[in-house]
PDB file of C-alpha atoms in Angstrom:
ATOM      1  CA  MET A 254      -6.848  32.060  11.028  1.00  0.00           C
ATOM      2  CA  ILE A 255      -8.871  28.943  11.905  1.00  0.00           C
ATOM      3  CA  GLY A 256      -8.845  25.916   9.629  1.00  0.00           C
ATOM      4  CA  LEU A 257     -11.372  23.091   9.838  1.00  0.00           C
ATOM      5  CA  ASN A 258     -10.640  19.611   8.474  1.00  0.00           C
ATOM      6  CA  ASN A 259     -13.327  17.008   9.132  1.00  0.00           C
ATOM      7  CA  GLY A 260     -13.518  17.674  12.819  1.00  0.00           C
ATOM      8  CA  ARG A 261      -9.897  18.632  13.320  1.00  0.00           C
ATOM      9  CA  THR A 262      -9.795  22.317  14.154  1.00  0.00           C
ATOM     10  CA  GLU A 263      -6.400  23.879  14.203  1.00  0.00           C
ATOM     11  CA  GLN A 264      -5.159  27.402  14.472  1.00  0.00           C
ATOM     12  CA  TYR A 265      -2.458  28.444  12.076  1.00  0.00           C
ATOM     13  CA  ASP A 266      -1.119  31.393  10.179  1.00  0.00           C
ATOM     14  CA  SER A 267      -1.479  30.560   6.497  1.00  0.00           C
ATOM     15  CA  SER A 268       1.373  32.965   5.737  1.00  0.00           C
ATOM     16  CA  GLU A 269       3.728  30.612   7.571  1.00  0.00           C
ATOM     17  CA  TYR A 270       2.707  27.573   5.552  1.00  0.00           C
ATOM     18  CA  ASP A 271       5.026  26.958   2.640  1.00  0.00           C
ATOM     19  CA  ARG A 272       3.528  23.936   0.932  1.00  0.00           C
ATOM     20  CA  GLU A 273       6.170  23.757  -1.762  1.00  0.00           C
ATOM     21  CA  ARG A 274       8.936  23.649   0.835  1.00  0.00           C
ATOM     22  CA  GLU A 275       7.180  20.948   2.885  1.00  0.00           C
ATOM     23  CA  VAL A 276       6.534  18.836  -0.192  1.00  0.00           C
ATOM     24  CA  GLN A 277      10.153  19.157  -1.261  1.00  0.00           C
ATOM     25  CA  ALA A 278      11.397  18.206   2.213  1.00  0.00           C
ATOM     26  CA  PHE A 279       9.175  15.122   2.199  1.00  0.00           C
ATOM     27  CA  ASP A 280      10.392  14.165  -1.273  1.00  0.00           C
ATOM     28  CA  ASP A 281      14.041  14.759  -0.395  1.00  0.00           C
ATOM     29  CA  SER A 282      13.782  12.334   2.519  1.00  0.00           C
ATOM     30  CA  LYS A 283      13.255   9.503  -0.012  1.00  0.00           C
ATOM     31  CA  ALA A 284      11.554   7.613   2.799  1.00  0.00           C
ATOM     32  CA  GLY A 285       7.973   8.017   1.641  1.00  0.00           C
ATOM     33  CA  VAL A 286       4.891   7.721   3.819  1.00  0.00           C
ATOM     34  CA  LYS A 287       6.353   4.609   5.439  1.00  0.00           C
ATOM     35  CA  GLY A 288       9.239   6.766   6.613  1.00  0.00           C
ATOM     36  CA  LEU A 289       6.816   9.104   8.386  1.00  0.00           C
ATOM     37  CA  VAL A 290       5.225   6.152  10.162  1.00  0.00           C
ATOM     38  CA  ASP A 291       8.610   4.718  11.137  1.00  0.00           C
ATOM     39  CA  GLY A 292       9.513   8.156  12.488  1.00  0.00           C
ATOM     40  CA  GLY A 293       6.568   8.005  14.878  1.00  0.00           C
ATOM     41  CA  VAL A 294       4.270  10.613  13.305  1.00  0.00           C
ATOM     42  CA  THR A 295       1.083  11.001  15.364  1.00  0.00           C
ATOM     43  CA  ARG A 296      -0.680  13.724  13.365  1.00  0.00           C
ATOM     44  CA  LEU A 297      -1.212  13.884   9.654  1.00  0.00           C
ATOM     45  CA  PRO A 298       1.264  16.257   7.973  1.00  0.00           C
ATOM     46  CA  ARG A 299      -0.550  19.145   6.364  1.00  0.00           C
ATOM     47  CA  ILE A 300       0.374  18.203   2.802  1.00  0.00           C
ATOM     48  CA  PHE A 301      -1.895  15.129   3.174  1.00  0.00           C
ATOM     49  CA  LEU A 302      -4.941  16.922   4.591  1.00  0.00           C
ATOM     50  CA  HIS A 303      -7.969  16.732   2.287  1.00  0.00           C
ATOM     51  CA  ASN A 304      -9.987  19.857   3.036  1.00  0.00           C
ATOM     52  CA  GLN A 305     -12.787  18.676   0.769  1.00  0.00           C
ATOM     53  CA  TYR A 306     -12.616  15.035   1.743  1.00  0.00           C
ATOM     54  CA  VAL A 307     -15.479  13.019   0.255  1.00  0.00           C
ATOM     55  CA  ALA A 308     -16.500  10.074   2.424  1.00  0.00           C
ATOM     56  CA  GLU A 309     -17.926   6.974   0.807  1.00  0.00           C
ATOM     57  CA  MET A 310     -21.709   6.842   0.593  1.00  0.00           C
ATOM     58  CA  LYS A 311     -23.189   4.262   2.901  1.00  0.00           C
ATOM     59  CA  SER A 312     -25.699   1.982   1.224  1.00  0.00           C
ATOM     60  CA  ASP A 313     -28.168  -0.340   2.846  1.00  0.00           C
ATOM     61  CA  SER A 314     -27.580  -4.059   2.383  1.00  0.00           C
ATOM     62  CA  GLU A 315     -30.402  -4.428  -0.151  1.00  0.00           C
ATOM     63  CA  ILE A 316     -28.886  -1.849  -2.504  1.00  0.00           C
ATOM     64  CA  VAL A 317     -25.374  -3.231  -2.098  1.00  0.00           C
ATOM     65  CA  THR A 318     -26.603  -6.734  -2.950  1.00  0.00           C
ATOM     66  CA  LYS A 319     -28.565  -5.483  -5.941  1.00  0.00           C
ATOM     67  CA  PHE A 320     -25.593  -3.626  -7.385  1.00  0.00           C
ATOM     68  CA  SER A 321     -22.716  -5.929  -6.493  1.00  0.00           C
ATOM     69  CA  ILE A 322     -19.850  -5.869  -8.978  1.00  0.00           C
ATOM     70  CA  PRO A 323     -20.146  -8.689 -11.521  1.00  0.00           C
ATOM     71  CA  VAL A 324     -18.027 -11.790 -10.991  1.00  0.00           C
ATOM     72  CA  ILE A 325     -17.031 -13.627 -14.184  1.00  0.00           C
ATOM     73  CA  ASP A 326     -16.049 -17.287 -13.828  1.00  0.00           C
ATOM     74  CA  PHE A 327     -13.432 -18.356 -16.393  1.00  0.00           C
ATOM     75  CA  GLU A 328     -13.566 -22.024 -15.460  1.00  0.00           C
ATOM     76  CA  GLY A 329     -15.501 -23.048 -18.580  1.00  0.00           C
ATOM     77  CA  LEU A 330     -13.583 -20.800 -20.951  1.00  0.00           C
ATOM     78  CA  GLY A 331     -11.853 -23.551 -22.915  1.00  0.00           C
ATOM     79  CA  LYS A 332     -14.452 -26.278 -22.494  1.00  0.00           C
ATOM     80  CA  SER A 333     -17.098 -25.413 -25.061  1.00  0.00           C
ATOM     81  CA  ALA A 334     -18.196 -22.688 -27.461  1.00  0.00           C
ATOM     82  CA  ALA A 335     -21.428 -22.249 -25.496  1.00  0.00           C
ATOM     83  CA  GLN A 336     -19.599 -21.626 -22.212  1.00  0.00           C
ATOM     84  CA  ARG A 337     -17.242 -19.180 -23.886  1.00  0.00           C
ATOM     85  CA  ALA A 338     -20.217 -17.331 -25.361  1.00  0.00           C
ATOM     86  CA  ASP A 339     -21.734 -17.049 -21.868  1.00  0.00           C
ATOM     87  CA  ILE A 340     -18.499 -15.558 -20.558  1.00  0.00           C
ATOM     88  CA  VAL A 341     -18.341 -13.052 -23.421  1.00  0.00           C
ATOM     89  CA  ARG A 342     -21.950 -11.986 -22.719  1.00  0.00           C
ATOM     90  CA  GLY A 343     -21.123 -11.604 -19.033  1.00  0.00           C
ATOM     91  CA  ILE A 344     -18.119  -9.392 -19.817  1.00  0.00           C
ATOM     92  CA  LYS A 345     -20.129  -7.288 -22.267  1.00  0.00           C
ATOM     93  CA  ASP A 346     -22.853  -6.721 -19.697  1.00  0.00           C
ATOM     94  CA  ALA A 347     -20.340  -5.888 -16.947  1.00  0.00           C
ATOM     95  CA  CYS A 348     -18.512  -3.393 -19.149  1.00  0.00           C
ATOM     96  CA  GLU A 349     -21.709  -1.678 -20.263  1.00  0.00           C
ATOM     97  CA  LYS A 350     -23.081  -1.322 -16.747  1.00  0.00           C
ATOM     98  CA  TRP A 351     -20.005  -1.029 -14.535  1.00  0.00           C
ATOM     99  CA  GLY A 352     -16.685  -0.725 -16.344  1.00  0.00           C
ATOM    100  CA  PHE A 353     -15.482  -3.199 -13.687  1.00  0.00           C
ATOM    101  CA  PHE A 354     -15.733  -6.917 -13.092  1.00  0.00           C
ATOM    102  CA  GLN A 355     -14.015  -9.552 -10.998  1.00  0.00           C
ATOM    103  CA  VAL A 356     -12.500 -12.680 -12.543  1.00  0.00           C
ATOM    104  CA  VAL A 357     -12.245 -16.047 -10.788  1.00  0.00           C
ATOM    105  CA  HIS A 358     -10.685 -19.305 -12.014  1.00  0.00           C
ATOM    106  CA  HIS A 359      -8.310 -17.297 -14.194  1.00  0.00           C
ATOM    107  CA  GLU A 360      -5.520 -19.902 -13.908  1.00  0.00           C
ATOM    108  CA  ILE A 361      -3.086 -17.715 -11.990  1.00  0.00           C
ATOM    109  CA  PRO A 362      -2.075 -19.909  -9.027  1.00  0.00           C
ATOM    110  CA  SER A 363      -3.143 -18.534  -5.660  1.00  0.00           C
ATOM    111  CA  ILE A 364       0.329 -19.194  -4.269  1.00  0.00           C
ATOM    112  CA  ILE A 365       1.813 -16.840  -6.881  1.00  0.00           C
ATOM    113  CA  MET A 366      -0.734 -14.160  -6.019  1.00  0.00           C
ATOM    114  CA  GLU A 367       0.047 -14.500  -2.326  1.00  0.00           C
ATOM    115  CA  LYS A 368       3.778 -14.354  -2.924  1.00  0.00           C
ATOM    116  CA  VAL A 369       3.626 -11.263  -5.121  1.00  0.00           C
ATOM    117  CA  ILE A 370       1.730  -9.347  -2.436  1.00  0.00           C
ATOM    118  CA  GLU A 371       4.260 -10.578   0.111  1.00  0.00           C
ATOM    119  CA  GLY A 372       7.120  -9.498  -2.162  1.00  0.00           C
ATOM    120  CA  VAL A 373       5.755  -5.971  -2.603  1.00  0.00           C
ATOM    121  CA  ARG A 374       5.160  -5.710   1.123  1.00  0.00           C
ATOM    122  CA  HIS A 375       8.718  -6.807   1.843  1.00  0.00           C
ATOM    123  CA  PHE A 376      10.050  -4.186  -0.543  1.00  0.00           C
ATOM    124  CA  HIS A 377       8.148  -1.366   1.139  1.00  0.00           C
ATOM    125  CA  GLU A 378       9.027  -2.558   4.622  1.00  0.00           C
ATOM    126  CA  GLN A 379      12.755  -2.612   4.015  1.00  0.00           C
ATOM    127  CA  ASP A 380      14.995  -0.201   5.859  1.00  0.00           C
ATOM    128  CA  SER A 381      14.669   3.280   4.353  1.00  0.00           C
ATOM    129  CA  GLU A 382      18.375   3.440   3.580  1.00  0.00           C
ATOM    130  CA  VAL A 383      18.050   0.330   1.425  1.00  0.00           C
ATOM    131  CA  LYS A 384      14.997   1.614  -0.447  1.00  0.00           C
ATOM    132  CA  LYS A 385      16.533   5.020  -1.176  1.00  0.00           C
ATOM    133  CA  GLU A 386      18.546   3.430  -3.954  1.00  0.00           C
ATOM    134  CA  PHE A 387      15.319   2.972  -5.885  1.00  0.00           C
ATOM    135  CA  TYR A 388      13.572   6.244  -4.990  1.00  0.00           C
ATOM    136  CA  SER A 389      13.182   8.307  -8.152  1.00  0.00           C
ATOM    137  CA  ARG A 390      10.856  10.461 -10.244  1.00  0.00           C
ATOM    138  CA  ASP A 391      12.761   9.722 -13.423  1.00  0.00           C
ATOM    139  CA  VAL A 392      10.107   8.274 -15.754  1.00  0.00           C
ATOM    140  CA  THR A 393      12.780   6.621 -17.889  1.00  0.00           C
ATOM    141  CA  ARG A 394      13.730   4.265 -15.071  1.00  0.00           C
ATOM    142  CA  LYS A 395      12.069   0.881 -15.436  1.00  0.00           C
ATOM    143  CA  PHE A 396      12.119   0.008 -11.746  1.00  0.00           C
ATOM    144  CA  SER A 397      11.642   2.617  -9.053  1.00  0.00           C
ATOM    145  CA  TYR A 398       9.531   3.692  -6.105  1.00  0.00           C
ATOM    146  CA  ASN A 399       8.251   6.994  -4.776  1.00  0.00           C
ATOM    147  CA  SER A 400       5.322   8.515  -2.935  1.00  0.00           C
ATOM    148  CA  ASN A 401       2.633  10.090  -5.148  1.00  0.00           C
ATOM    149  CA  PHE A 402       3.731  10.237  -8.780  1.00  0.00           C
ATOM    150  CA  ASP A 403       2.136  13.695  -9.007  1.00  0.00           C
ATOM    151  CA  LEU A 404       3.429  14.939  -5.640  1.00  0.00           C
ATOM    152  CA  HIS A 405       4.695  18.260  -7.008  1.00  0.00           C
ATOM    153  CA  LYS A 406       1.592  18.942  -9.111  1.00  0.00           C
ATOM    154  CA  THR A 407      -1.362  17.873  -7.003  1.00  0.00           C
ATOM    155  CA  ARG A 408      -2.916  20.146  -4.378  1.00  0.00           C
ATOM    156  CA  VAL A 409      -3.141  17.362  -1.781  1.00  0.00           C
ATOM    157  CA  ALA A 410      -0.935  14.297  -1.408  1.00  0.00           C
ATOM    158  CA  ASN A 411      -2.307  10.802  -0.825  1.00  0.00           C
ATOM    159  CA  TRP A 412      -1.212   8.471   1.957  1.00  0.00           C
ATOM    160  CA  ARG A 413       0.646   5.841  -0.068  1.00  0.00           C
ATOM    161  CA  ASP A 414       3.971   4.746  -1.486  1.00  0.00           C
ATOM    162  CA  THR A 415       4.249   3.001  -4.849  1.00  0.00           C
ATOM    163  CA  LEU A 416       6.655   0.547  -6.409  1.00  0.00           C
ATOM    164  CA  SER A 417       6.641   0.847 -10.223  1.00  0.00           C
ATOM    165  CA  CYS A 418       8.070  -1.494 -12.820  1.00  0.00           C
ATOM    166  CA  VAL A 419       7.840  -1.411 -16.615  1.00  0.00           C
ATOM    167  CA  VAL A 420       7.467  -5.088 -17.460  1.00  0.00           C
ATOM    168  CA  ALA A 421       6.736  -5.063 -21.198  1.00  0.00           C
ATOM    169  CA  PRO A 422       7.585  -4.729 -23.982  1.00  0.00           C
ATOM    170  CA  ASN A 423      11.134  -4.151 -22.756  1.00  0.00           C
ATOM    171  CA  PRO A 424      11.643  -5.427 -19.196  1.00  0.00           C
ATOM    172  CA  PRO A 425      14.305  -3.948 -16.934  1.00  0.00           C
ATOM    173  CA  ASP A 426      17.677  -5.515 -16.439  1.00  0.00           C
ATOM    174  CA  LEU A 427      17.524  -7.822 -13.423  1.00  0.00           C
ATOM    175  CA  ARG A 428      20.278  -5.764 -11.793  1.00  0.00           C
ATOM    176  CA  GLU A 429      17.943  -2.745 -11.808  1.00  0.00           C
ATOM    177  CA  MET A 430      15.362  -4.546  -9.679  1.00  0.00           C
ATOM    178  CA  SER A 431      15.242  -5.149  -5.939  1.00  0.00           C
ATOM    179  CA  GLU A 432      16.213  -8.705  -5.018  1.00  0.00           C
ATOM    180  CA  VAL A 433      13.478  -8.712  -2.379  1.00  0.00           C
ATOM    181  CA  CYS A 434      10.691  -8.943  -4.964  1.00  0.00           C
ATOM    182  CA  ARG A 435      12.394  -9.407  -8.336  1.00  0.00           C
ATOM    183  CA  ASP A 436      11.771 -13.091  -8.985  1.00  0.00           C
ATOM    184  CA  VAL A 437       8.112 -13.151  -7.993  1.00  0.00           C
ATOM    185  CA  LEU A 438       7.336  -9.982  -9.962  1.00  0.00           C
ATOM    186  CA  ILE A 439       8.750 -11.565 -13.101  1.00  0.00           C
ATOM    187  CA  LYS A 440       6.827 -14.779 -12.528  1.00  0.00           C
ATOM    188  CA  TYR A 441       3.558 -13.020 -11.821  1.00  0.00           C
ATOM    189  CA  ALA A 442       4.004 -10.739 -14.825  1.00  0.00           C
ATOM    190  CA  GLU A 443       4.211 -13.792 -17.087  1.00  0.00           C
ATOM    191  CA  HIS A 444       0.824 -14.954 -15.837  1.00  0.00           C
ATOM    192  CA  VAL A 445      -0.730 -11.486 -16.135  1.00  0.00           C
ATOM    193  CA  LEU A 446       0.483 -11.048 -19.706  1.00  0.00           C
ATOM    194  CA  LYS A 447      -1.220 -14.316 -20.611  1.00  0.00           C
ATOM    195  CA  LEU A 448      -4.428 -13.295 -18.834  1.00  0.00           C
ATOM    196  CA  GLY A 449      -4.295  -9.885 -20.494  1.00  0.00           C
ATOM    197  CA  GLY A 450      -4.159 -11.533 -23.899  1.00  0.00           C
ATOM    198  CA  THR A 451      -7.209 -13.622 -23.038  1.00  0.00           C
ATOM    199  CA  LEU A 452      -9.114 -10.578 -21.816  1.00  0.00           C
ATOM    200  CA  PHE A 453      -8.420  -8.642 -25.004  1.00  0.00           C
ATOM    201  CA  GLU A 454      -9.693 -11.588 -27.045  1.00  0.00           C
ATOM    202  CA  LEU A 455     -12.904 -11.731 -25.020  1.00  0.00           C
ATOM    203  CA  LEU A 456     -13.361  -7.968 -25.199  1.00  0.00           C
ATOM    204  CA  SER A 457     -12.889  -8.107 -28.980  1.00  0.00           C
ATOM    205  CA  GLU A 458     -15.623 -10.721 -29.160  1.00  0.00           C
ATOM    206  CA  ALA A 459     -17.862  -8.652 -26.887  1.00  0.00           C
ATOM    207  CA  LEU A 460     -17.472  -5.780 -29.346  1.00  0.00           C
ATOM    208  CA  GLY A 461     -18.450  -8.059 -32.222  1.00  0.00           C
ATOM    209  CA  LEU A 462     -14.949  -7.886 -33.684  1.00  0.00           C
ATOM    210  CA  ASN A 463     -12.372 -10.389 -34.805  1.00  0.00           C
ATOM    211  CA  LEU A 464     -10.821 -12.358 -31.944  1.00  0.00           C
ATOM    212  CA  ASN A 465      -7.417 -10.694 -32.358  1.00  0.00           C
ATOM    213  CA  HIS A 466      -8.664  -7.199 -33.171  1.00  0.00           C
ATOM    214  CA  LEU A 467      -7.510  -5.476 -29.976  1.00  0.00           C
ATOM    215  CA  LYS A 468      -4.267  -7.438 -29.804  1.00  0.00           C
ATOM    216  CA  ASP A 469      -3.516  -6.515 -33.425  1.00  0.00           C
ATOM    217  CA  MET A 470      -3.923  -2.882 -32.347  1.00  0.00           C
ATOM    218  CA  GLU A 471      -1.109  -3.633 -29.851  1.00  0.00           C
ATOM    219  CA  CYS A 472      -3.374  -2.949 -26.874  1.00  0.00           C
ATOM    220  CA  ALA A 473      -1.617  -5.800 -25.040  1.00  0.00           C
ATOM    221  CA  LYS A 474       1.920  -4.763 -25.957  1.00  0.00           C
ATOM    222  CA  GLY A 475       2.790  -2.775 -22.838  1.00  0.00           C
ATOM    223  CA  LEU A 476       2.604  -3.750 -19.202  1.00  0.00           C
ATOM    224  CA  VAL A 477       3.341  -1.558 -16.180  1.00  0.00           C
ATOM    225  CA  LEU A 478       3.212  -2.751 -12.609  1.00  0.00           C
ATOM    226  CA  ALA A 479       2.265  -0.523  -9.681  1.00  0.00           C
ATOM    227  CA  GLY A 480       2.472  -1.967  -6.175  1.00  0.00           C
ATOM    228  CA  HIS A 481       0.729   0.457  -3.804  1.00  0.00           C
ATOM    229  CA  TYR A 482       1.454   0.353  -0.085  1.00  0.00           C
ATOM    230  CA  TYR A 483      -0.796   2.041   2.488  1.00  0.00           C
ATOM    231  CA  PRO A 484       0.827   2.044   5.940  1.00  0.00           C
ATOM    232  CA  THR A 485      -1.158   2.728   9.089  1.00  0.00           C
ATOM    233  CA  CYS A 486      -2.379   6.314   9.075  1.00  0.00           C
ATOM    234  CA  PRO A 487      -2.566   8.355  12.317  1.00  0.00           C
ATOM    235  CA  GLU A 488      -5.687  10.214  11.136  1.00  0.00           C
ATOM    236  CA  PRO A 489      -7.284   8.142   8.364  1.00  0.00           C
ATOM    237  CA  ASP A 490     -10.487  10.201   8.255  1.00  0.00           C
ATOM    238  CA  LEU A 491      -8.559  13.231   7.014  1.00  0.00           C
ATOM    239  CA  THR A 492      -6.872  11.794   3.956  1.00  0.00           C
ATOM    240  CA  LEU A 493      -7.136   9.281   1.128  1.00  0.00           C
ATOM    241  CA  GLY A 494      -4.959   6.423   0.025  1.00  0.00           C
ATOM    242  CA  LEU A 495      -5.824   7.174  -3.591  1.00  0.00           C
ATOM    243  CA  SER A 496      -8.065   9.965  -4.832  1.00  0.00           C
ATOM    244  CA  SER A 497     -11.021   9.248  -7.104  1.00  0.00           C
ATOM    245  CA  HIS A 498      -9.873   8.798 -10.682  1.00  0.00           C
ATOM    246  CA  THR A 499     -10.269   6.925 -13.934  1.00  0.00           C
ATOM    247  CA  ASP A 500      -7.403   4.782 -15.224  1.00  0.00           C
ATOM    248  CA  GLY A 501      -5.831   6.080 -18.400  1.00  0.00           C
ATOM    249  CA  GLY A 502      -4.667   2.813 -19.980  1.00  0.00           C
ATOM    250  CA  PHE A 503      -6.528   0.027 -21.760  1.00  0.00           C
ATOM    251  CA  LEU A 504      -6.992  -2.328 -18.819  1.00  0.00           C
ATOM    252  CA  THR A 505      -6.053  -2.473 -15.163  1.00  0.00           C
ATOM    253  CA  ILE A 506      -5.812  -5.915 -13.592  1.00  0.00           C
ATOM    254  CA  LEU A 507      -5.917  -5.332  -9.877  1.00  0.00           C
ATOM    255  CA  LEU A 508      -5.056  -7.659  -7.005  1.00  0.00           C
ATOM    256  CA  GLN A 509      -6.058  -6.384  -3.585  1.00  0.00           C
ATOM    257  CA  ASP A 510      -5.210  -7.973  -0.282  1.00  0.00           C
ATOM    258  CA  GLN A 511      -7.603  -9.087   2.436  1.00  0.00           C
ATOM    259  CA  VAL A 512      -7.703  -5.659   4.087  1.00  0.00           C
ATOM    260  CA  GLY A 513      -9.849  -4.269   1.273  1.00  0.00           C
ATOM    261  CA  GLY A 514     -10.576  -0.574   0.849  1.00  0.00           C
ATOM    262  CA  LEU A 515     -11.292  -0.371  -2.871  1.00  0.00           C
ATOM    263  CA  GLN A 516     -14.451   1.446  -3.904  1.00  0.00           C
ATOM    264  CA  VAL A 517     -16.113   2.087  -7.273  1.00  0.00           C
ATOM    265  CA  PHE A 518     -18.585   4.775  -8.232  1.00  0.00           C
ATOM    266  CA  HIS A 519     -21.803   3.441  -9.752  1.00  0.00           C
ATOM    267  CA  GLU A 520     -25.330   4.844  -9.997  1.00  0.00           C
ATOM    268  CA  ASN A 521     -24.190   7.963  -8.090  1.00  0.00           C
ATOM    269  CA  ARG A 522     -22.991   5.882  -5.148  1.00  0.00           C
ATOM    270  CA  TRP A 523     -19.686   4.591  -3.823  1.00  0.00           C
ATOM    271  CA  PHE A 524     -19.636   0.807  -3.489  1.00  0.00           C
ATOM    272  CA  ASP A 525     -17.049  -1.253  -1.649  1.00  0.00           C
ATOM    273  CA  VAL A 526     -15.320  -3.999  -3.598  1.00  0.00           C
ATOM    274  CA  PRO A 527     -15.024  -6.728  -0.951  1.00  0.00           C
ATOM    275  CA  PHE A 528     -11.989  -8.974  -0.904  1.00  0.00           C
ATOM    276  CA  LEU A 529     -12.777 -12.164  -2.797  1.00  0.00           C
ATOM    277  CA  PRO A 530     -10.094 -14.864  -2.337  1.00  0.00           C
ATOM    278  CA  GLY A 531      -8.453 -15.741  -5.636  1.00  0.00           C
ATOM    279  CA  ALA A 532     -10.208 -13.010  -7.606  1.00  0.00           C
ATOM    280  CA  LEU A 533      -8.680 -10.326  -9.804  1.00  0.00           C
ATOM    281  CA  ILE A 534     -10.466  -7.043 -10.514  1.00  0.00           C
ATOM    282  CA  VAL A 535     -10.531  -5.849 -14.118  1.00  0.00           C
ATOM    283  CA  ASN A 536     -10.953  -2.128 -14.712  1.00  0.00           C
ATOM    284  CA  ILE A 537     -11.765  -0.823 -18.195  1.00  0.00           C
ATOM    285  CA  GLY A 538      -9.547   2.194 -18.838  1.00  0.00           C
ATOM    286  CA  ASP A 539     -10.021   5.408 -20.766  1.00  0.00           C
ATOM    287  CA  LEU A 540      -8.058   4.245 -23.822  1.00  0.00           C
ATOM    288  CA  MET A 541     -10.197   1.124 -24.095  1.00  0.00           C
ATOM    289  CA  GLN A 542     -13.326   3.238 -23.986  1.00  0.00           C
ATOM    290  CA  ALA A 543     -11.953   5.531 -26.670  1.00  0.00           C
ATOM    291  CA  SER A 544     -10.877   2.572 -28.819  1.00  0.00           C
ATOM    292  CA  SER A 545     -14.277   0.887 -28.567  1.00  0.00           C
ATOM    293  CA  TYR A 546     -16.411   4.014 -28.980  1.00  0.00           C
ATOM    294  CA  HIS A 547     -16.586   3.679 -32.743  1.00  0.00           C
ATOM    295  CA  LYS A 548     -18.225   0.262 -32.389  1.00  0.00           C
ATOM    296  CA  MET A 549     -20.598   0.678 -29.477  1.00  0.00           C
ATOM    297  CA  SER A 550     -20.926   2.505 -26.197  1.00  0.00           C
ATOM    298  CA  LEU A 551     -19.501  -0.432 -24.295  1.00  0.00           C
ATOM    299  CA  MET A 552     -17.301   1.145 -21.674  1.00  0.00           C
ATOM    300  CA  HIS A 553     -18.974   3.606 -19.312  1.00  0.00           C
ATOM    301  CA  LEU A 554     -16.704   5.869 -17.326  1.00  0.00           C
ATOM    302  CA  CYS A 555     -17.802   4.489 -13.993  1.00  0.00           C
ATOM    303  CA  ASN A 556     -14.374   3.086 -13.241  1.00  0.00           C
ATOM    304  CA  VAL A 557     -13.587   5.581 -10.508  1.00  0.00           C
ATOM    305  CA  THR A 558     -11.648   4.120  -7.620  1.00  0.00           C
ATOM    306  CA  ASN A 559     -11.173   5.411  -4.112  1.00  0.00           C
ATOM    307  CA  LEU A 560      -8.774   3.501  -1.892  1.00  0.00           C
ATOM    308  CA  ILE A 561      -8.844   4.311   1.794  1.00  0.00           C
ATOM    309  CA  ASN A 562      -6.641   2.659   4.439  1.00  0.00           C
ATOM    310  CA  GLN A 563      -5.782  -0.214   2.156  1.00  0.00           C
ATOM    311  CA  PHE A 564      -2.597  -2.070   2.923  1.00  0.00           C
ATOM    312  CA  ILE A 565      -1.555  -3.391  -0.468  1.00  0.00           C
ATOM    313  CA  CYS A 566      -3.108  -2.755  -3.840  1.00  0.00           C
ATOM    314  CA  PHE A 567      -1.412  -4.283  -6.832  1.00  0.00           C
ATOM    315  CA  HIS A 568      -1.985  -2.852 -10.318  1.00  0.00           C
ATOM    316  CA  PHE A 569      -0.940  -4.219 -13.654  1.00  0.00           C
ATOM    317  CA  VAL A 570      -1.794  -1.618 -16.287  1.00  0.00           C
ATOM    318  CA  LEU A 571      -1.963  -2.714 -19.911  1.00  0.00           C
TER     319      LEU A 571
END
């Protein structure tokens, strides 16, 4: 039998391919994708091959400029009612048209943002034997890492490892967390919780509701961190770092590093989200759309992300 995968033609006997066994062997290694790279893999293991890989749509510069993701400047947020009203209008417009926007001057120090990316990178680049202590698929653990949360359910695995931490409302015991990144994760989470509260206030205003409406619904009560790591891939054109999806929570506050790779689907096209120093990307999730539907059709489901060959992507999901 001949199989064709985006230009890679390989001959194999499908009867000899036991996907379940290969997935289990990969999972049992507890080394993740980074372990494959450290082991010197030169060809993409079959469990990561996307037979129906969808490449991003290339857009000419005029279209990309016309449809660039909105950037909301928070600098004037506390200065005057008029400036706050402008910010609320900008968020409303961005949510209606995109479901995404970038935030600048959000008061999270750049040094903290740099250090949290560095901390997540250091965690993933530790010796495999050290990381194995934290490798788990037990959803009750508040601090863990694995490769592909849906590894045993999805048809094709993605090329990434993920550090996960439940930050709120009940944070993990410090002894449960890796010392490599523990302190900076806690510090950054404090800033993100504050920003999340501000965003829910502004979204409430954009919906024409009371300032504390969404917070009173406890939309800001929970906070989960996901630190994605995308090591160098031997055949990047044959796989994805993260398949297209919508986020299921209320909000995702995303910090990407300078490598980039994030894309959003808008107007039937994939658009790159370029790295913007100091910016955070806000993604309106499915629960927020459902919660706001009774008031107005504010949140379109255009928040589909596709991360390819990205080094670090840092999610805080509220």
